[in-house]
CSV table of C-alpha atoms and ligand atoms in Angstrom, one decimal:
chain,number,residue,atom,x,y,z
A,1,MET,CA,-9.0,-1.3,-34.0
A,2,SER,CA,-10.9,-0.7,-30.8
A,3,PRO,CA,-9.0,1.3,-28.1
A,4,ASP,CA,-8.9,-1.8,-25.9
A,5,ALA,CA,-7.5,-4.2,-28.5
A,6,SER,CA,-3.8,-4.9,-28.2
A,7,PRO,CA,-1.9,-3.2,-31.0
A,8,ARG,CA,0.1,-5.6,-33.0
A,9,PRO,CA,3.3,-5.2,-35.0
A,10,GLY,CA,2.3,-3.7,-38.3
A,11,VAL,CA,-0.2,-1.1,-37.0
A,12,ILE,CA,0.5,2.6,-36.9
A,13,VAL,CA,1.3,3.9,-33.4
A,14,HIS,CA,0.8,7.6,-33.0
A,15,GLY,CA,1.3,8.3,-36.6
A,16,LEU,CA,4.7,6.5,-36.7
A,17,ARG,CA,4.8,3.5,-39.1
A,18,ASP,CA,6.9,0.4,-38.4
A,19,GLY,CA,10.5,1.2,-38.0
A,20,GLU,CA,10.0,4.9,-38.5
A,21,THR,CA,11.8,7.1,-36.1
A,22,ASN,CA,11.4,10.6,-34.6
A,23,GLU,CA,14.4,12.7,-33.4
A,24,THR,CA,13.8,14.8,-30.3
A,25,SER,CA,16.3,16.6,-28.2
A,26,SER,CA,14.7,18.6,-25.4
A,27,VAL,CA,12.8,18.1,-22.2
A,28,SER,CA,9.6,19.4,-24.0
A,29,GLU,CA,10.1,16.7,-26.6
A,30,TRP,CA,10.2,14.1,-23.8
A,31,ASP,CA,7.0,15.6,-22.6
A,32,GLU,CA,5.5,15.4,-26.1
A,33,ALA,CA,6.5,11.7,-26.4
A,34,ILE,CA,5.0,10.9,-23.0
A,35,ALA,CA,1.8,12.6,-23.9
A,36,ARG,CA,1.6,10.7,-27.2
A,37,ILE,CA,2.1,7.4,-25.4
A,38,VAL,CA,-0.4,8.2,-22.6
A,39,ASP,CA,-3.1,9.6,-24.9
A,40,GLY,CA,-2.7,7.0,-27.6
A,41,ARG,CA,-3.2,3.3,-27.8
A,42,VAL,CA,0.2,2.1,-26.7
A,43,ARG,CA,-0.2,-0.8,-24.3
A,44,ARG,CA,3.4,-2.1,-23.8
A,45,VAL,CA,6.5,0.1,-24.0
A,46,LEU,CA,10.1,-1.2,-23.7
A,47,VAL,CA,12.5,1.6,-22.8
A,48,LEU,CA,16.0,1.1,-24.1
A,49,GLY,CA,19.2,3.1,-24.0
A,50,ALA,CA,22.8,3.1,-22.9
A,51,VAL,CA,23.8,3.9,-19.3
A,52,ASP,CA,22.8,7.2,-17.7
A,53,VAL,CA,20.7,8.5,-20.6
A,54,GLY,CA,17.6,8.9,-18.4
A,55,LYS,CA,15.7,5.5,-18.9
A,56,SER,CA,14.5,5.2,-15.4
A,57,THR,CA,13.6,8.9,-15.2
A,58,PHE,CA,11.6,8.5,-18.4
A,59,CYS,CA,9.7,5.5,-17.0
A,60,GLN,CA,8.9,7.4,-13.8
A,61,LEU,CA,7.6,10.4,-15.7
A,62,LEU,CA,5.5,8.2,-18.0
A,63,LEU,CA,4.1,6.2,-15.0
A,64,HIS,CA,3.2,9.5,-13.3
A,65,ARG,CA,1.6,11.1,-16.3
A,66,ALA,CA,-0.4,8.0,-17.2
A,67,SER,CA,-1.8,8.0,-13.7
A,68,GLU,CA,-2.6,11.7,-13.9
A,69,ARG,CA,-4.5,11.0,-17.1
A,70,GLY,CA,-6.5,8.3,-15.6
A,71,ARG,CA,-4.8,5.3,-17.2
A,72,THR,CA,-3.9,2.3,-15.1
A,73,ALA,CA,-0.2,1.8,-15.6
A,74,ALA,CA,2.4,-0.5,-14.3
A,75,VAL,CA,6.2,-0.6,-14.5
A,76,ILE,CA,8.4,-3.7,-14.6
A,77,ASP,CA,12.0,-2.9,-13.7
A,78,THR,CA,14.3,-5.4,-15.4
A,79,ASP,CA,17.5,-3.5,-14.5
A,80,VAL,CA,19.1,-5.7,-11.8
A,81,GLY,CA,21.8,-3.2,-11.0
A,82,GLN,CA,20.5,0.4,-10.8
A,83,LYS,CA,16.9,-0.2,-9.6
A,84,MET,CA,14.1,2.2,-10.1
A,85,ILE,CA,11.9,0.2,-7.8
A,86,GLY,CA,12.8,-2.4,-5.2
A,87,PRO,CA,16.1,-4.2,-4.4
A,88,PRO,CA,18.9,-5.0,-6.8
A,89,ALA,CA,19.3,-8.5,-8.1
A,90,THR,CA,15.6,-8.8,-8.8
A,91,VAL,CA,13.0,-8.0,-11.5
A,92,THR,CA,10.3,-5.9,-9.8
A,93,GLY,CA,6.9,-4.6,-10.6
A,94,ALA,CA,4.8,-1.7,-9.3
A,95,THR,CA,1.7,0.2,-10.4
A,96,SER,CA,1.0,3.9,-10.7
A,97,GLU,CA,-1.5,3.7,-7.8
A,98,ALA,CA,1.3,2.9,-5.3
A,99,PRO,CA,4.7,3.2,-7.0
A,100,GLU,CA,6.6,2.4,-3.8
A,101,ALA,CA,4.8,-0.9,-3.1
A,102,LEU,CA,6.0,-3.9,-5.1
A,103,THR,CA,3.3,-5.8,-6.9
A,104,GLY,CA,5.6,-8.5,-8.0
A,105,LEU,CA,9.2,-9.7,-7.6
A,106,ALA,CA,11.3,-12.2,-9.5
A,107,PHE,CA,14.6,-13.2,-7.9
A,108,VAL,CA,17.7,-13.0,-10.1
A,109,GLY,CA,20.5,-13.2,-7.6
A,110,THR,CA,23.1,-11.2,-9.4
A,111,MET,CA,23.4,-7.5,-10.4
A,112,ASP,CA,25.2,-8.5,-13.6
A,113,PRO,CA,22.5,-8.7,-16.3
A,114,ALA,CA,24.8,-11.0,-18.4
A,115,GLN,CA,25.0,-13.5,-15.5
A,116,GLY,CA,21.3,-13.3,-14.9
A,117,VAL,CA,19.9,-13.5,-18.4
A,118,THR,CA,17.7,-16.6,-17.9
A,119,ARG,CA,16.2,-15.4,-14.7
A,120,VAL,CA,15.8,-11.8,-15.9
A,121,VAL,CA,13.8,-13.0,-19.0
A,122,SER,CA,11.7,-15.6,-17.1
A,123,GLY,CA,11.0,-12.9,-14.4
A,124,LEU,CA,9.9,-10.4,-17.0
A,125,ASP,CA,7.7,-13.1,-18.6
A,126,ARG,CA,6.0,-13.9,-15.3
A,127,LEU,CA,5.5,-10.3,-14.2
A,128,CYS,CA,4.1,-9.2,-17.5
A,129,ARG,CA,1.7,-12.1,-17.7
A,130,SER,CA,0.3,-11.1,-14.3
A,131,ALA,CA,0.1,-7.4,-15.1
A,132,ARG,CA,-3.5,-6.2,-15.2
A,133,THR,CA,-3.0,-2.5,-16.2
A,134,ASP,CA,-3.7,-1.1,-19.6
A,135,LEU,CA,-0.3,0.5,-20.0
A,136,LEU,CA,2.8,-1.6,-19.2
A,137,ILE,CA,6.2,0.2,-19.1
A,138,VAL,CA,9.4,-1.9,-19.0
A,139,ASN,CA,12.7,-0.4,-17.7
A,140,THR,CA,16.0,-2.0,-18.8
A,141,SER,CA,19.7,-1.8,-18.0
A,142,GLY,CA,22.1,0.1,-20.2
A,143,LEU,CA,23.9,-3.0,-21.4
A,144,LEU,CA,23.3,-3.0,-25.2
A,145,ARG,CA,26.2,-4.9,-26.8
A,146,GLY,CA,27.1,-8.6,-26.9
A,147,VAL,CA,25.0,-10.5,-24.4
A,148,GLY,CA,23.1,-7.3,-23.7
A,149,ARG,CA,21.8,-7.2,-27.3
A,150,ARG,CA,20.7,-10.9,-27.0
A,151,LEU,CA,19.1,-10.0,-23.6
A,152,LYS,CA,17.1,-7.2,-25.2
A,153,ALA,CA,16.0,-9.5,-28.0
A,154,ALA,CA,14.8,-12.0,-25.5
A,155,LYS,CA,12.9,-9.3,-23.6
A,156,ILE,CA,11.2,-8.2,-26.8
A,157,ALA,CA,10.2,-11.8,-27.5
A,158,VAL,CA,8.5,-12.3,-24.1
A,159,LEU,CA,7.0,-8.8,-23.7
A,160,ARG,CA,5.9,-8.3,-27.3
A,161,PRO,CA,5.9,-4.5,-27.0
A,162,ASP,CA,4.0,-2.3,-29.3
A,163,LEU,CA,6.6,0.4,-28.9
A,164,LEU,CA,10.3,0.5,-28.6
A,165,LEU,CA,11.2,3.8,-26.9
A,166,THR,CA,15.0,4.3,-27.5
A,167,ILE,CA,16.9,7.1,-25.7
A,168,GLY,CA,20.2,8.4,-26.9
A,169,ASP,CA,22.3,7.7,-30.0
A,170,ASP,CA,24.2,4.5,-29.2
A,171,PRO,CA,24.5,2.7,-32.5
A,172,HIS,CA,23.6,-0.6,-30.8
A,173,LEU,CA,20.1,0.7,-30.4
A,174,ASP,CA,19.7,0.7,-34.2
A,175,LEU,CA,21.0,-2.9,-34.3
A,176,ILE,CA,18.5,-4.0,-31.7
A,177,ALA,CA,15.6,-2.2,-33.4
A,178,ALA,CA,16.6,-3.5,-36.8
A,179,GLU,CA,16.1,-7.1,-35.6
A,180,HIS,CA,12.5,-6.1,-34.6
A,181,ALA,CA,11.6,-3.9,-37.5
A,182,GLY,CA,7.9,-4.9,-37.2
A,183,VAL,CA,7.7,-3.1,-33.8
A,184,ALA,CA,7.1,0.7,-33.9
A,185,ARG,CA,10.1,2.7,-32.6
A,186,LEU,CA,10.1,6.2,-31.1
A,187,ARG,CA,13.6,7.6,-30.7
A,188,LEU,CA,14.4,10.3,-28.2
A,189,ALA,CA,17.6,12.1,-27.5
A,190,SER,CA,19.1,11.8,-24.0
A,191,SER,CA,17.6,14.4,-21.7
A,192,PRO,CA,19.8,17.5,-21.3
A,193,GLU,CA,19.1,17.0,-17.6
A,194,ALA,CA,20.6,13.5,-17.5
A,195,GLN,CA,23.8,13.2,-15.5
A,196,ARG,CA,26.4,10.5,-15.3
A,197,LYS,CA,26.4,8.6,-12.0
A,198,THR,CA,29.8,7.9,-10.6
A,199,PRO,CA,30.7,4.4,-9.5
A,200,GLY,CA,30.5,5.6,-5.9
A,201,GLN,CA,27.0,6.9,-6.5
A,202,ARG,CA,26.0,3.6,-8.2
A,203,ARG,CA,27.3,1.6,-5.2
A,204,ALA,CA,25.5,3.9,-2.8
A,205,ALA,CA,22.2,3.6,-4.6
A,206,ARG,CA,22.5,-0.2,-4.5
A,207,ARG,CA,23.3,-0.2,-0.8
A,208,GLU,CA,20.4,2.0,-0.1
A,209,ALA,CA,18.0,-0.1,-2.2
A,210,PHE,CA,19.1,-3.3,-0.4
A,211,ARG,CA,18.9,-1.6,3.0
A,212,ARG,CA,15.4,-0.1,2.5
A,213,TYR,CA,14.0,-3.4,1.3
A,214,LEU,CA,15.6,-5.7,3.9
A,215,GLU,CA,15.4,-3.5,6.9
A,216,ALA,CA,11.6,-3.5,6.5
A,217,GLY,CA,11.7,-7.3,6.9
A,218,ARG,CA,12.1,-9.6,9.9
A,219,SER,CA,13.9,-12.8,10.6
A,220,CYS,CA,12.2,-16.0,9.7
A,221,ILE,CA,13.4,-19.6,10.3
A,222,ILE,CA,13.2,-22.0,7.4
A,223,PRO,CA,13.7,-25.7,7.8
A,224,LEU,CA,16.0,-27.1,5.1
A,225,ALA,CA,17.4,-30.5,4.1
A,226,SER,CA,21.1,-30.9,4.9
A,227,SER,CA,22.0,-30.8,1.2
A,228,GLY,CA,20.4,-27.4,1.0
A,229,LEU,CA,22.1,-26.1,4.1
A,230,LEU,CA,25.5,-27.2,2.8
A,231,ALA,CA,25.0,-25.1,-0.3
A,232,LEU,CA,24.4,-21.9,1.7
A,233,SER,CA,26.8,-19.5,3.2
A,234,ASP,CA,26.5,-16.7,5.8
A,235,ARG,CA,25.0,-13.4,4.5
A,236,GLN,CA,24.2,-15.0,1.1
A,237,LEU,CA,21.5,-13.4,-0.9
A,238,VAL,CA,18.6,-15.8,-1.6
A,239,GLY,CA,15.3,-15.8,-3.3
A,240,LEU,CA,12.4,-17.1,-1.2
A,241,VAL,CA,9.8,-19.1,-3.0
A,242,ASP,CA,6.3,-20.2,-1.8
A,243,HIS,CA,5.2,-23.9,-1.5
A,244,LYS,CA,4.5,-24.0,-5.2
A,245,GLY,CA,8.0,-22.7,-6.1
A,246,ARG,CA,6.9,-19.2,-7.0
A,247,ASP,CA,9.1,-16.3,-6.0
A,248,VAL,CA,7.8,-14.3,-3.1
A,249,ALA,CA,10.7,-12.2,-1.8
A,250,LEU,CA,14.4,-11.5,-1.6
A,251,GLY,CA,16.2,-12.6,1.6
A,252,LEU,CA,19.5,-12.5,3.3
A,253,VAL,CA,20.9,-15.5,5.2
A,254,GLU,CA,21.5,-14.3,8.8
A,255,ALA,CA,22.4,-17.6,10.4
A,256,LEU,CA,22.8,-21.3,9.6
A,257,ASP,CA,22.0,-24.0,12.2
A,258,ARG,CA,23.2,-27.2,10.6
A,259,ALA,CA,22.5,-29.3,13.7
A,260,ARG,CA,18.8,-28.3,13.7
A,261,GLY,CA,18.6,-28.2,9.9
A,262,GLU,CA,17.4,-24.6,9.9
A,263,VAL,CA,18.4,-21.3,8.2
A,264,GLN,CA,17.5,-17.9,9.5
A,265,VAL,CA,16.7,-15.4,6.8
A,266,LEU,CA,16.0,-11.6,6.9
A,267,SER,CA,13.1,-10.9,4.5
A,268,PRO,CA,9.8,-9.1,4.2
A,269,ALA,CA,8.1,-12.4,3.4
A,270,ARG,CA,5.7,-14.0,5.9
A,271,THR,CA,7.4,-17.2,7.3
A,272,GLU,CA,4.3,-19.4,6.6
A,273,ALA,CA,4.4,-18.3,2.9
A,274,VAL,CA,8.0,-19.6,2.4
A,275,GLY,CA,8.5,-23.1,1.0
A,276,GLY,CA,12.1,-22.9,-0.1
A,277,LEU,CA,15.1,-21.0,-1.3
A,278,ILE,CA,16.8,-20.1,-4.5
A,279,LEU,CA,20.6,-19.4,-4.2
A,280,GLY,CA,22.0,-16.1,-5.3
A,281,TRP,CA,25.5,-15.4,-6.5
A,282,LEU,CA,26.1,-12.5,-4.0
A,283,ARG,CA,26.6,-11.8,-0.3
A,284,LEU,CA,25.9,-8.6,1.5
A,285,ASP,CA,28.3,-7.2,4.1
A,286,GLU,CA,27.1,-5.5,7.2
A,287,TYR,CA,26.9,-2.1,5.4
A,288,TRP,CA,24.8,-3.7,2.6
A,289,ASN,CA,27.6,-3.8,0.1
A,290,ALA,CA,27.1,-6.6,-2.3
A,291,ARG,CA,30.1,-8.8,-3.3
A,292,PRO,CA,30.3,-11.9,-5.5
A,293,LEU,CA,30.4,-15.2,-3.5
B,1,ATP,N1,14.6,14.6,-17.4
B,1,ATP,C1,15.4,14.7,-16.3
B,1,ATP,N2,15.2,15.6,-15.4
B,1,ATP,C2,16.0,15.7,-14.3
B,1,ATP,N3,17.0,14.8,-14.1
B,1,ATP,C3,17.2,13.8,-14.9
B,1,ATP,C4,16.4,13.7,-16.1
B,1,ATP,N4,16.8,12.6,-16.8
B,1,ATP,C5,17.8,12.1,-16.1
B,1,ATP,N5,18.1,12.8,-15.0
B,1,ATP,C6,19.1,12.5,-14.0
B,1,ATP,O1,20.2,12.0,-14.7
B,1,ATP,C7,20.7,10.8,-14.0
B,1,ATP,C8,20.6,9.6,-14.9
B,1,ATP,O2,19.2,9.3,-15.2
B,1,ATP,P1,18.6,7.9,-15.0
B,1,ATP,O3,19.1,7.2,-13.8
B,1,ATP,O4,17.2,8.0,-15.2
B,1,ATP,O5,19.3,7.2,-16.3
B,1,ATP,P2,19.3,5.7,-16.7
B,1,ATP,O6,19.5,5.6,-18.1
B,1,ATP,O7,18.2,5.0,-16.1
B,1,ATP,O8,20.6,5.2,-16.0
B,1,ATP,P3,21.1,3.7,-15.7
B,1,ATP,O9,21.8,3.2,-17.0
B,1,ATP,O10,22.1,3.8,-14.6
B,1,ATP,O11,19.9,2.9,-15.4
B,1,ATP,C9,19.9,10.7,-12.7
B,1,ATP,O12,20.6,11.3,-11.7
B,1,ATP,C10,18.6,11.4,-13.0
B,1,ATP,O13,18.1,12.0,-11.8
B,2,MG,MG1,18.0,3.3,-14.9
């Protein structure tokens, strides 16, 4: 296989055969795993694990190391609750060249992965089809059981990863991997540095991610049919789509003018690029706290 060919299920990846696993348990073993991915032929990595095992940190380290080693790398963050990049309630993409700048966004409209399954999967599909880098890293939420397991299976189906990187010892990881035994798996222990985030820290991270994204935006006025206006409420989270219906940004409804048939939305999108709205299931209060509608 040439270095540029996409590895397929069935090939050996870094000396690991299909379904074979490798126990590691220290920070240096994380480093070793990252080096093996970056210096090898892996093109698409799906990072899985329960909550707070270090998934996002691993993705960041991998992205950084790939860039240091001269590989073009991108990350797609499919965790809609605890974002690594961009605002919650979205699937987001960034590259190693400018990790802070979003290269793509798919609106989901909820921070609950179970509620957003369809949009999360279609968002991942769209963002990975448009990725042009030679290493694609996909970050996920820690929801592994029930609908979480089905969501992981759907992500594997659209991404077609050549490596499942599982962190931690949650038995649901084995169930997910067993359903995709044709995909190579690398198993790492949770980092000894990983710390549990409290519910307060999680809420604060979500507020901060919404604030950073939306405060960089400005108000735009969007004309809407009256049926569309009736469906909207004040401070509702919305997705902004272009004139072809493709997601361009996340927005927050600031004001509704039913008499004029207009809605004012705070968003980083350029007004002329916006052709319509997708409704979210959340509203944001003045302190950027998200609440179900
Ligand atoms: N290798 C590491 N070095 C330093 N800190 C780490 C490391 N791994 C994880 N942490 C810390 O532990 C916490 C949890 O890590 P992280 O957020 O990466 O986990 P996660 O699995 O992505 O969590 P979630 O399920 O919320 O998405 C974070 O505060 C992170 O900074
Ligand atoms: Mg995370």
